[in-house]
Coordinates of C-alpha atoms in Angstrom, one line a residue:
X211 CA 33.6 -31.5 -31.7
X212 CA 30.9 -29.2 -30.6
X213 CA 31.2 -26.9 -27.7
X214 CA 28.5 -28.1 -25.3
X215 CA 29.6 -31.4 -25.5
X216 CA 32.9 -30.5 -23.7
X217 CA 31.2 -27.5 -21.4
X218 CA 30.5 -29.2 -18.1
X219 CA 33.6 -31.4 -18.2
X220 CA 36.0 -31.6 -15.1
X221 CA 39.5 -30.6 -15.0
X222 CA 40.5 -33.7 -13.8
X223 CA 38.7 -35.8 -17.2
X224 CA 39.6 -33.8 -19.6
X225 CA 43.1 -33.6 -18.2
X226 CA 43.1 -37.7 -18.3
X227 CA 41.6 -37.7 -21.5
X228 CA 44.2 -35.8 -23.5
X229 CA 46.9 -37.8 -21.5
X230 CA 45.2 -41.0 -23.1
X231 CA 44.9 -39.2 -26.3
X232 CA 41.2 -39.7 -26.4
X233 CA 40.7 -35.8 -26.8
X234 CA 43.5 -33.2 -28.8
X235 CA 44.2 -30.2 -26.5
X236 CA 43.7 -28.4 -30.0
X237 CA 40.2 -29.4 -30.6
X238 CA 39.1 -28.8 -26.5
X239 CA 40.1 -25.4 -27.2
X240 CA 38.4 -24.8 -30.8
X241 CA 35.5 -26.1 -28.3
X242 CA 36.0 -24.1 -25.3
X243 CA 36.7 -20.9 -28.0
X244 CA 33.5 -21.4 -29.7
X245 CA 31.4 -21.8 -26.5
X246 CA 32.6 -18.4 -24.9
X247 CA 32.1 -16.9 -28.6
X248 CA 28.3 -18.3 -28.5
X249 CA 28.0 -17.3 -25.2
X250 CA 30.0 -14.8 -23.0
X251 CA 27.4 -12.0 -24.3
X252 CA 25.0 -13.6 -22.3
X253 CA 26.7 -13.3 -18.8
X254 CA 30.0 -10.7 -19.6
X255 CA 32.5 -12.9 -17.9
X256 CA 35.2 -12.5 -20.2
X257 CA 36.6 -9.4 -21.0
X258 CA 39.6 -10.3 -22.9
X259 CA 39.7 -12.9 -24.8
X260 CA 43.4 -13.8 -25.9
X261 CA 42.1 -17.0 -28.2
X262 CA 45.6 -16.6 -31.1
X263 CA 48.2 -17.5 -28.3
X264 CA 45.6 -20.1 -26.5
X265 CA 45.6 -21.7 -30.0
X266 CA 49.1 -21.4 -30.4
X267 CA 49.3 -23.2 -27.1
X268 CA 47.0 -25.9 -28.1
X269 CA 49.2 -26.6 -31.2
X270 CA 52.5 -27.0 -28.6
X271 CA 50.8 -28.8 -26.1
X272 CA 49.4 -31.1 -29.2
X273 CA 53.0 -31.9 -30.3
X274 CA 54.2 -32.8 -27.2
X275 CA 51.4 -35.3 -26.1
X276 CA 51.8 -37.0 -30.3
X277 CA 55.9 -36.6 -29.6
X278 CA 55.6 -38.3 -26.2
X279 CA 56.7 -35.3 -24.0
X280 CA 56.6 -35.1 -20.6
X281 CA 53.0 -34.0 -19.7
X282 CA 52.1 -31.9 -16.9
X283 CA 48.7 -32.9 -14.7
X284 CA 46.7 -29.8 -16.2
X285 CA 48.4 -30.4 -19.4
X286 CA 45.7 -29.2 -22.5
X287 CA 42.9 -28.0 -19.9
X288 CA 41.3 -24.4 -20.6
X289 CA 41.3 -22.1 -18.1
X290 CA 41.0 -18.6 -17.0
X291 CA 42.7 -15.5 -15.1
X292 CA 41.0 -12.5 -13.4
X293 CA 41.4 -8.5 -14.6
X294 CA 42.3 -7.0 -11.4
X295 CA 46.2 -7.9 -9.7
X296 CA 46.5 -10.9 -11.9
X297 CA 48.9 -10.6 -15.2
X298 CA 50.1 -12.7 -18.3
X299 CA 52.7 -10.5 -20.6
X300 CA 51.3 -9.2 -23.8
X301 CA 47.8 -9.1 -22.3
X302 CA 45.9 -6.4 -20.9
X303 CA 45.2 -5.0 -17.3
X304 CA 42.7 -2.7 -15.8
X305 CA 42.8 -3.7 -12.8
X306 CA 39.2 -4.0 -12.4
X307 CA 37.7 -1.9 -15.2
X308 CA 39.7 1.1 -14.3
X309 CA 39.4 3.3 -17.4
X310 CA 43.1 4.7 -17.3
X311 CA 44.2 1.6 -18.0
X312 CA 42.1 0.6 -20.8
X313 CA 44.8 0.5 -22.9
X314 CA 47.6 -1.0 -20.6
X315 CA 49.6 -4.0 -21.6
X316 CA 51.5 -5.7 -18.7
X317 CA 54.9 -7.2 -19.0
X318 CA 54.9 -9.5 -16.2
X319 CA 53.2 -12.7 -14.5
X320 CA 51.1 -13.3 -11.6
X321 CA 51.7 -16.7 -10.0
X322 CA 48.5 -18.5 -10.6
X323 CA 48.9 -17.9 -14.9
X324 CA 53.1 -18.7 -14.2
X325 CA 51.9 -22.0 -12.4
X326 CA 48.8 -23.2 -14.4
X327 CA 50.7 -22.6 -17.5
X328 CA 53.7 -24.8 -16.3
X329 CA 51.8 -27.3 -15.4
X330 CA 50.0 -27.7 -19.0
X331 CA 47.4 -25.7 -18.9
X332 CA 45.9 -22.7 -21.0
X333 CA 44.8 -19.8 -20.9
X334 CA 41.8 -18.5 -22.9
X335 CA 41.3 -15.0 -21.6
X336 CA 40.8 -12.6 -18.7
X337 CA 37.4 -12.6 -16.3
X338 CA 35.7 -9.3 -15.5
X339 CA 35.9 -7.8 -11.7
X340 CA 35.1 -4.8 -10.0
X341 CA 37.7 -2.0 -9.9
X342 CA 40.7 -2.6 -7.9
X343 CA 38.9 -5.8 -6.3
X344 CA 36.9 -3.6 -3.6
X345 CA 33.5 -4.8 -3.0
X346 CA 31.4 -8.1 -3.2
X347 CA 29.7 -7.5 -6.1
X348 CA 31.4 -7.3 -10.2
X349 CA 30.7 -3.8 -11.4
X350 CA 32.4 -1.6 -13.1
X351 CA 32.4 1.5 -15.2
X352 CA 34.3 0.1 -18.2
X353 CA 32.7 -3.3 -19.0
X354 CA 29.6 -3.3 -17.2
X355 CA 28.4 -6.0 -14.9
X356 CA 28.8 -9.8 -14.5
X357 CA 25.6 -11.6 -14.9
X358 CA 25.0 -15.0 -13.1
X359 CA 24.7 -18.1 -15.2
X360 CA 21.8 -19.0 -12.5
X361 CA 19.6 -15.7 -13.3
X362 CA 21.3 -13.2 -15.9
X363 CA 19.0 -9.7 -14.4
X364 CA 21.6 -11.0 -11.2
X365 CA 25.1 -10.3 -9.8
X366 CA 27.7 -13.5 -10.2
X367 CA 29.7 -12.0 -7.2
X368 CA 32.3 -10.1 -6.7
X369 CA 35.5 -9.9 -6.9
X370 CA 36.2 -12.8 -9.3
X371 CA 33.0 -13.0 -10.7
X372 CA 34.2 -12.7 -14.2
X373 CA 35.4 -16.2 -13.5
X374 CA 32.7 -17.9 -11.7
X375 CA 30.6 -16.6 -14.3
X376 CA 32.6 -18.4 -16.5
X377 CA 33.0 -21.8 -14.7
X378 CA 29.6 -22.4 -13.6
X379 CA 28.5 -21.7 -17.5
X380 CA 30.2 -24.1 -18.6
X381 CA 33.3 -22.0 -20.3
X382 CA 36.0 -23.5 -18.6
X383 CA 36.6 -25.7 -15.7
X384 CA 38.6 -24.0 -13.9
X385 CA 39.1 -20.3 -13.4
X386 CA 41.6 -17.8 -10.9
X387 CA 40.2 -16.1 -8.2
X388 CA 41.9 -13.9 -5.7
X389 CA 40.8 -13.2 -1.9
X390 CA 41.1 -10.5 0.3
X391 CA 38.0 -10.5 1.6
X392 CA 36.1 -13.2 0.2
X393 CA 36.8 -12.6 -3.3
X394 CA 36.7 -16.1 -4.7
X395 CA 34.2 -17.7 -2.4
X396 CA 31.9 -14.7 -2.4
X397 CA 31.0 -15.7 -6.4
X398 CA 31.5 -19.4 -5.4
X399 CA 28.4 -19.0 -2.8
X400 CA 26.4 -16.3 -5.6
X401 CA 27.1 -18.8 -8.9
X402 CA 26.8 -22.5 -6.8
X403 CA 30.5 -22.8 -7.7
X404 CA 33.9 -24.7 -5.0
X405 CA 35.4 -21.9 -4.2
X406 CA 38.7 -22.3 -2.3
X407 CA 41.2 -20.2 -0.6
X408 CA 44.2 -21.7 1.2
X409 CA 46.0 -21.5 4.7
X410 CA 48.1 -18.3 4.0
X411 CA 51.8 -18.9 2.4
X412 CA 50.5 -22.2 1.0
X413 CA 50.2 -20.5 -2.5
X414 CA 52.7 -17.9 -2.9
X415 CA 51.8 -14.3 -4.0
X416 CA 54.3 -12.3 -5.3
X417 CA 53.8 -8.7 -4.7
X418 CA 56.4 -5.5 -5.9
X419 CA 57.8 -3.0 -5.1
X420 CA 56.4 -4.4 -1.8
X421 CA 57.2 -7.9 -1.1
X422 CA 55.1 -7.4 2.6
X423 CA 51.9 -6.1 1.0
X424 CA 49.5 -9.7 0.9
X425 CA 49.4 -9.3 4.8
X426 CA 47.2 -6.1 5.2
X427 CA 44.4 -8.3 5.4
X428 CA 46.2 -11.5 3.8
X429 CA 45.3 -12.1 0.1
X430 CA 45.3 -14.9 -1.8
X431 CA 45.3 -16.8 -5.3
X432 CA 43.3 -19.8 -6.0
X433 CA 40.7 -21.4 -8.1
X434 CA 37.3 -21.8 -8.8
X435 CA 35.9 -25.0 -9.8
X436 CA 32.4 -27.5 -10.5
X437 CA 33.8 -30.2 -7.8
X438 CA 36.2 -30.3 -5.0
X439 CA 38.6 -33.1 -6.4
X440 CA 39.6 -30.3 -9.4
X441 CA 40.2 -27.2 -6.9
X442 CA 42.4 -29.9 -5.3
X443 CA 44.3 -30.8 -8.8
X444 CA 44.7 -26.9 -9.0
X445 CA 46.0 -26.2 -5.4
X446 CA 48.7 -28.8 -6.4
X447 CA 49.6 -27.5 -9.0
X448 CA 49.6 -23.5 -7.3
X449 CA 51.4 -24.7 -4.0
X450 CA 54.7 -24.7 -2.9
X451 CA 57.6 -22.7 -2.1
X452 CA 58.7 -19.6 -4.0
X453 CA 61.6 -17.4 -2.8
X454 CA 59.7 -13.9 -4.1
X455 CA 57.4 -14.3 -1.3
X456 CA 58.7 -13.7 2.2
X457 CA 56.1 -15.7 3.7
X458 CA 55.8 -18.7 1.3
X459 CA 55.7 -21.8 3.2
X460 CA 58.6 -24.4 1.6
X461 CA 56.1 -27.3 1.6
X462 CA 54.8 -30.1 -1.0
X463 CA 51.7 -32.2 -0.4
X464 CA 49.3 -34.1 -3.1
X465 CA 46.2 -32.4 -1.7
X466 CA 44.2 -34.8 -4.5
X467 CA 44.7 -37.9 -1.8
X468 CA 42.5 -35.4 1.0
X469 CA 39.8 -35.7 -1.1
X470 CA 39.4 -39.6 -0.5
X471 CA 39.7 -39.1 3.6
X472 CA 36.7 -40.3 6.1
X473 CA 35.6 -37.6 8.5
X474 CA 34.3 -40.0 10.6
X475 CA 35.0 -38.8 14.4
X476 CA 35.6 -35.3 13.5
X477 CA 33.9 -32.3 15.0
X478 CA 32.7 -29.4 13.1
X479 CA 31.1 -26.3 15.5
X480 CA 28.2 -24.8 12.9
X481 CA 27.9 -21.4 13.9
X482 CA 24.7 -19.5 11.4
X483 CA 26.1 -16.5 12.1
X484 CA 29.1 -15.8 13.1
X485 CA 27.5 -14.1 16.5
X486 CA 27.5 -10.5 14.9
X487 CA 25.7 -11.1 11.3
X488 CA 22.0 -10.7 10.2
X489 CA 21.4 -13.6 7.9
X490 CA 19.0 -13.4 5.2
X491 CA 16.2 -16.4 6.8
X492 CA 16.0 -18.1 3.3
X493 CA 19.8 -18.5 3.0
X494 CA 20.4 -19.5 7.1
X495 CA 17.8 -22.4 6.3
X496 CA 19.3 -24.1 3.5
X497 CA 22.6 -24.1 5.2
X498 CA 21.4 -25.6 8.4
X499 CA 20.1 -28.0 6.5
X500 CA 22.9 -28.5 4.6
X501 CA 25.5 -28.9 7.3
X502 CA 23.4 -32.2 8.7
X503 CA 25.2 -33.9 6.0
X504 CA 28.8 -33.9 8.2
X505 CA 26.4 -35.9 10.6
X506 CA 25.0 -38.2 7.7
X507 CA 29.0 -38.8 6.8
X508 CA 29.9 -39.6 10.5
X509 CA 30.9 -36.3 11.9
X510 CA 29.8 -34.2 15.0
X511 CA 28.3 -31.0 14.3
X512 CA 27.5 -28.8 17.1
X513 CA 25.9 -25.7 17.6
X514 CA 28.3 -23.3 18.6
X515 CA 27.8 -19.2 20.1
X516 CA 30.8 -17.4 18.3
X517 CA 32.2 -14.7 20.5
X518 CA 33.4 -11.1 19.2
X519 CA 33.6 -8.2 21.2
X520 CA 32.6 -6.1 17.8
X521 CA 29.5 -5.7 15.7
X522 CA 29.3 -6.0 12.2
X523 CA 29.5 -3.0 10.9
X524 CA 32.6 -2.4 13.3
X525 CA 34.0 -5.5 11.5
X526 CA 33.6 -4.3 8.0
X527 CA 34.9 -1.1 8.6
X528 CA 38.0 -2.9 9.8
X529 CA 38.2 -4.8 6.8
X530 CA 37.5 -1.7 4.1
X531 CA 40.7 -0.2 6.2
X532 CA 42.9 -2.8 6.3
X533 CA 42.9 -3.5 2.3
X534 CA 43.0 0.1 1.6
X535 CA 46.9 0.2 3.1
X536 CA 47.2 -2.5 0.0
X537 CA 45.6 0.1 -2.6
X538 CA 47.5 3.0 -1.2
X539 CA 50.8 0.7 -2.0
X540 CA 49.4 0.8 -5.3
X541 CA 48.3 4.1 -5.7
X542 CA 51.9 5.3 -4.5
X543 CA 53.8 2.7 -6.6
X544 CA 51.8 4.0 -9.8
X545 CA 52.3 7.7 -9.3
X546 CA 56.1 7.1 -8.4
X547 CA 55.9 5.0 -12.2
X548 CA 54.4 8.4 -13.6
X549 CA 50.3 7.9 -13.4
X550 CA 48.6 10.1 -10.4
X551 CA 45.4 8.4 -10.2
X552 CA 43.5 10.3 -7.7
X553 CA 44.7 13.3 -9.1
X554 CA 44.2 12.5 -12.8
X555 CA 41.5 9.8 -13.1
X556 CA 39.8 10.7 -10.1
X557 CA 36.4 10.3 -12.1
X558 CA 37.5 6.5 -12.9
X559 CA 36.4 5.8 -9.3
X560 CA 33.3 5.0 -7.3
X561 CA 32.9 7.0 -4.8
X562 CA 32.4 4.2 -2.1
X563 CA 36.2 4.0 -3.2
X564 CA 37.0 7.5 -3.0
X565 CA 36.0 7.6 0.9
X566 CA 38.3 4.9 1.6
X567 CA 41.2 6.0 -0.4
X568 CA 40.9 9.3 0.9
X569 CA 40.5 8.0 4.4
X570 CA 43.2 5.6 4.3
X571 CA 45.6 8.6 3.5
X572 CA 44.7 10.2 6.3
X573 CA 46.0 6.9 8.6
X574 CA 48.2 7.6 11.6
X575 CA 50.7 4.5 13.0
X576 CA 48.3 4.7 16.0
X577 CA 45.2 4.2 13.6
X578 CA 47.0 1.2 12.2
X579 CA 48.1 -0.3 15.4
X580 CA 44.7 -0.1 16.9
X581 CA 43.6 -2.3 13.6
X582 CA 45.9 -5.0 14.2
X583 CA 44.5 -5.4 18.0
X584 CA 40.7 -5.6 16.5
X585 CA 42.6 -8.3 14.1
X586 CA 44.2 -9.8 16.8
X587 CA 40.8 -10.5 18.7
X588 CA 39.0 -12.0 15.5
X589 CA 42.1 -14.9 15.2
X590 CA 41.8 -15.2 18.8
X591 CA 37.8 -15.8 18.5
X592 CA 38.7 -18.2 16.0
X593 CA 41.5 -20.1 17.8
X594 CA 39.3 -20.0 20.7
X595 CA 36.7 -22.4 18.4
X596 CA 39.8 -24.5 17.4
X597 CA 40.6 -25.5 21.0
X598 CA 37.4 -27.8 20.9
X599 CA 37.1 -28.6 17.1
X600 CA 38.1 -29.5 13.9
X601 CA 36.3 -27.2 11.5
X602 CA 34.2 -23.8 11.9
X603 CA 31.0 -24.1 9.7
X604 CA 29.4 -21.0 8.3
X605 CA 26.9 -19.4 5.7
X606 CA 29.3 -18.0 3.1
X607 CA 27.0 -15.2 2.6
X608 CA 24.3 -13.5 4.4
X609 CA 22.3 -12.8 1.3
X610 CA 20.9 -14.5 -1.9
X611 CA 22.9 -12.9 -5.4
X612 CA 21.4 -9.1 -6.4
X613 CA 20.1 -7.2 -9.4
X614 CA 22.4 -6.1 -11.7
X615 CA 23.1 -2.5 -11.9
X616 CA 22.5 -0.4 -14.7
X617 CA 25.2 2.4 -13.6
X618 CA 28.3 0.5 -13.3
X619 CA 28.2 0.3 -9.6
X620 CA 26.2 -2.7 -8.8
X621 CA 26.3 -3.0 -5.0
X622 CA 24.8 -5.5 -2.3
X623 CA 21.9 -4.7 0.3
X624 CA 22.3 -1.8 2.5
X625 CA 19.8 -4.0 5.1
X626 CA 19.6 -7.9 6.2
X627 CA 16.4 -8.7 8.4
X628 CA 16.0 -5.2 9.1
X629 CA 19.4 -4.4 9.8
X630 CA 21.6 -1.9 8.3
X631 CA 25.0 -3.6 6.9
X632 CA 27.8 -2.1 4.3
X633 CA 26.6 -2.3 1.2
X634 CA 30.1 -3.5 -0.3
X635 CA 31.4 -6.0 2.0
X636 CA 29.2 -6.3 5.4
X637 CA 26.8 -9.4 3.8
X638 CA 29.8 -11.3 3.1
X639 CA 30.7 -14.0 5.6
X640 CA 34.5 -14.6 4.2
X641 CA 36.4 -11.7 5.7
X642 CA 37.5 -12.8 8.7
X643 CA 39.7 -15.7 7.4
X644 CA 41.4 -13.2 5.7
X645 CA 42.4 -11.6 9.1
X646 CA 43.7 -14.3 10.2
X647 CA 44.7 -16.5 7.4
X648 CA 43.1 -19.8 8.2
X649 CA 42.1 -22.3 5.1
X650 CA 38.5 -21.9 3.9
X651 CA 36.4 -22.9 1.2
X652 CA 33.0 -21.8 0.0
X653 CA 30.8 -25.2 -0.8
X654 CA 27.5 -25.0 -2.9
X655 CA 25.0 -25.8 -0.1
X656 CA 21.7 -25.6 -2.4
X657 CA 19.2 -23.4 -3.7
X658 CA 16.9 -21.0 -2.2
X659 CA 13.7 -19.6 -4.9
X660 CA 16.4 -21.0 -7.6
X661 CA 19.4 -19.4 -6.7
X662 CA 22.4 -20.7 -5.3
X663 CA 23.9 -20.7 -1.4
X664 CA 26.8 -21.1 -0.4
X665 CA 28.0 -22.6 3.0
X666 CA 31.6 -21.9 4.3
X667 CA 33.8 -24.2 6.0
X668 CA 37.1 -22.9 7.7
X669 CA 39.9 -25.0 8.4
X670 CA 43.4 -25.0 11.5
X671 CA 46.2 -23.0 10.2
X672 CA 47.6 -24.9 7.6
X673 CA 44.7 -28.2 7.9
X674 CA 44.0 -27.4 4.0
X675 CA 43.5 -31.6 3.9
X676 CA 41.0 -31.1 6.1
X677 CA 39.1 -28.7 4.8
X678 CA 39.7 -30.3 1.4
X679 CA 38.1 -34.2 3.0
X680 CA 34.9 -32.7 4.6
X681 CA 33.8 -30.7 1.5
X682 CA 34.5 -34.3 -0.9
X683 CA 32.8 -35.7 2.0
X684 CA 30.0 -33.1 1.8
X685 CA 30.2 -33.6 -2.0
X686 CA 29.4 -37.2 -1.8
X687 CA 26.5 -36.6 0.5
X688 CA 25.1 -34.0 -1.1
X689 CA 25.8 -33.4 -4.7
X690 CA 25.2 -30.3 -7.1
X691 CA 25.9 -31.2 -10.2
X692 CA 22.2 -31.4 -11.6
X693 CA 22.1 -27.7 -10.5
X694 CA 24.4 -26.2 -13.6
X695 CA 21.3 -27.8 -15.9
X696 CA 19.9 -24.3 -14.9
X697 CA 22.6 -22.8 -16.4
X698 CA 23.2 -24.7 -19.3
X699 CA 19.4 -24.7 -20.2
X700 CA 18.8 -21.4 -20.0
X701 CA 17.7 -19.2 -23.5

C-alpha cells in the first residue's frame, strides 16, 4: 500500500478498519514508516524514529487481530510521543534538544505512551520540542527547528510542535502533546490542528521524585488530532484513575458519545481578547467570524468584557515563574542523580532560560505566596464568566505562526499592534487555563493570508463533554478538512 494513500486517515477509521480486517496493522505501519522516511526532512518533526520495535509491534498486534484476540479501540493505529517530559524505555530523551542528554536512554514511561500502547496503539517515534518545553515556539540547539506543514520558512508551534508537525502532514493521526502553558494548543492554533487539554486530574501525570510537581502552573498530557471525534477516542483511552498521581480524579466516561450532543440553548461569552491582550487584526477577524457558527448551531454567543486586575506582560511573567518551580524540581532531582546542569552544560541553554532559572533560584516563600494570589484572581476572573455561561470563547493565539530561526532560538514577536509582549510566551492565549485547570481546546478556526488560526474554547471544571460537543458542533458547521490539501500538496 502506498503511503499517501493512508496519510490523512483518522484514528477512528483506521482503527475500525484493522478491527474488520480490511487493513493489517503491519502494512499501516510499512505506510506510515515510509511516509515520515519520504518526508520528515521537509518539516523536522521527528527526531527519533524508533521504526524496529513499531514493526515488531505491528507483527504482535497482526497476530492477535488473525488469532482473534481481544482488541483494544486504538488497536494497530500509529502514533507519536513528544522529546521533552515524555518517555518510552529503550528510547532516547533530551528533554527538548538539551545537548547533555544527546545520548540519554530512559528506563521508564510517561502515561500517555503507557496508555496508548495498552490500548493497541503504536508508537513510531519521538516529535521535536524546544528545550525543557519553555517557550511557544519549537527551537532548539540540537535538532534545529520545526517547520509548519502550512509554510515550511514557518514555526509549527511550540512546545509539541514536533507532533503537530507531524499530524497535520499527514504522518500520523494522532500525536502527544503536553501543556503547561499552552503547549499542545499553541501548535494546534499555528499547524490548523484539534488540540485538546483536559480538566486537570482527568488524565493522570505521573511526576517523581515529586509526586506534587504538575500543579505549579498545572500541566497536562493529551493529544493532537485532524478532527474532534479522534482527540475524543484518545482522551478515553488517557483518562481515568491512577494511584501515582495524588490528584488523579477516579472517574470513567466515553467522552466519544459528547461528540454527538446538540448545543442548542447553550451560552458561550466570546471574549477577542481576554481584556489584557493585543491581538494581531488578521487573526481577531477570522475568529470573530468563526465563533458565529455556535449561533448558526443554536447557541448564544455574547460579547463579553473579561476582567483582570493585571496586564499582559504582568501575566506572562506570572506564568515564566510559576513553571520555573517545575524546572528547578528538575534541575535539583538531576544534580542530586549526579548531572549539574547549570553548572556543567550551562552553554546547552538559551539565555531567555538562563534568566528564569537563575531567577527562580533566587524565590522566597513570600515571592511564591504572592504568585498564587495573582493565580487566585485569574480562576476567580474565570469563575466569575462561568456564573452566567457555559463556555469562554477565545483566540488561541494572538499572532499568525513566525519565521523559522536560523540560530536554534526561534522565538515569537516582541510587539502585537504596537505593543510590546514576551517574546516566549505573552502572544499565547492558553496560559491561563493552566492556572486554573479548567478544560480547553484549541479549534482550527480558518486561515488568514494562508495560514492557520486557531480559536480557543474553555470549558467548567471538569465539563470536558462540553467542551468536547461545541467543538464537533463547530466541526459540523465549519469544517477544515480541505485545508491539510495545502499540506499534502506542497513540493
Amino acid at each position: 500500500m502506498a503511503a499517501h494513500e493512508l496519510a490523512y486517515s483518522t484514528v477512528t477509521d483506521l482503527a475500525a478498519r484493522i478491527r474488520r480486517r480490511e487493513l493489517s496493522p503491519v502494512e499501516v505501519i510499512d505506510a506510515t514508516i515510509a511516509r515520515i522516511e519520504a518526508r520528515n526532512p521537509s518539516i523536522n518533526a521527528f527526531i527519533y524514529e524508533g521504526f524496529d520495535d513499531a514493526r515488531q509491534a505491528a507483527k504482535e498486534a497482526e497476530q492477535a487481530v488473525v488469532s482473534g484476540g481481544e482488541l483494544g479501540p486504538l488497536h494497530g493505529v500509529p502514533t507519536a510521543i513528544k522529546d521533552l517530559f515524555d518517555f518510552k524505555p529503550g528510547w532516547p530523551a533530551t528533554f527538548g534538544g538539551v545537548r547533555a542528554f544527546k545520548d540519554f536512554i530512559a528506563d521508564f514511561w510517561c502515561v500517555f505512551a503507557e496508555r496508548v500502547e495498552a490500548a493497541g496503539a503504536i508508537i513510531v517515534g519521538k516529535t521535536n520540542s524546544p528545550v525543557m518545553g519553555f517557550r511557544g515556539t519549537c527551537d532548539n540547539p540540537l535538532y534545529g527547528p520545526s517547520r509548519n506543514p502550512f509554510d515550511v520558512d514557518r514555526n509549527a508551534g511550540g512546545s509539541s510542535g514536533g507532533s503537530a508537525a507531524a499530524v497535520a502532514d499527514g504522518l500520523v493521526p494522532f500525536a502527544e502533546g503536553t501543556d503547561g502553558g499552552g503547549s499542545i494548543r499553541i501548535p494546534a492554533a499555528w499547524c490548523g490542528l484539534y488540540g485538546y487539554k483536559a480538566s486537570f486530574g482527568r488524565v493522570p501525570l505521573v511526576v517523581r521524585p515529586n509526586a506534587f510537581g504538575n500543579t505549579m502552573p498545572f500541566i497536562f498530557e493529551g493529544p493532537l488530532t485532524r478532527n474532534v471525534e479522534d482527540a475524543a477516542l484518545a482522551l478515553n483511552a488517557l483518562a481515568g484513575y491512577d494511584a501515582r498521581d495524588p490528584f488523579s480524579l477516579d472517574e470513567t466516561h466515553d467522552f466519544t458519545g459528547a461528540v454527538r450532543r446538540s448545543v442548542a440553548g447553550m451560552k458561550i461569552a466570546y471574549s477577542p481578547d481576554f481584556g489584557v491582550y493585543p491581538v494581531d487584526r488578521r487573526v481577531a477577524g477570522v475568529v470573530a467570524d468563526a465563533v458565529r457558527a455556535f449561533d448558526e448551531a443554536g447557541a448564544h454567543v455574547s460579547e463579553i468584557a473579561f476582567e483582570l486586575p493585571y496586564d499582559h506582560n504582568e501575566l506572562s511573567d506570572l506564568w515564566c515563574r510559576q513553571i520555573m518551580l517545575v524546572n528547578l524540581s528538575t534541575f535539583e532531582n538531576l544534580k542530586n542523580l549526579g548531572t549539574d546542569l547549570l553548572a556543567d552544560h550551562r552553554d546547552d541553554f538559551p539565555q531567555q532560560y538562563l534568566r528564569w532559572i537563575d531567577a527562580a533560584y533566587e524565590m522566597t516563600p513570600v515571592d511564591i505566596n504572592r504568585d498564587y494570589v495573582m493565580r487566585t484572581e485569574v480562576y476567580d476572573a474565570i469563575e466569575t464568566v462561568f456564573e452566567s455561561y457555559d463556555l469562554i470563547v477565545t483566540p488561541t493565539l494572538a499572532v499568525l505562526p513566525v519565521e523559522n530561526a536560523d540560530d536554534g532560538n526561534t522565538t515569537g514577536p516582541s510587539e502585537v499592534e504596537g505593543q510590546s509582549v514576551d517574546e516566549l510566551i505573552g502572544w499565547c492565549m492558553t496560559y491561563f487555563t493552566n492556572f486554573t485547570g479548567h478544560p480547553s481546546a484549541s479549534i482550527p478556526a480558518g486561515l488568514a493570508d494562508g495560514l492557520p488560526v486557531g480559536m480557543q474554547l474553555i470549558g467548567r471544571r471538569y465539563a470536558d463533554a462540553d467542551v468536547l460537543a461545541a467543538s464537533a458542533a463547530f466541526e459540523r458547521m465549519r469544517p477544515w478538512q480541505h485545508t491539510y490539501e495545502r499540506c499534502a500538496n506542497r513540493m
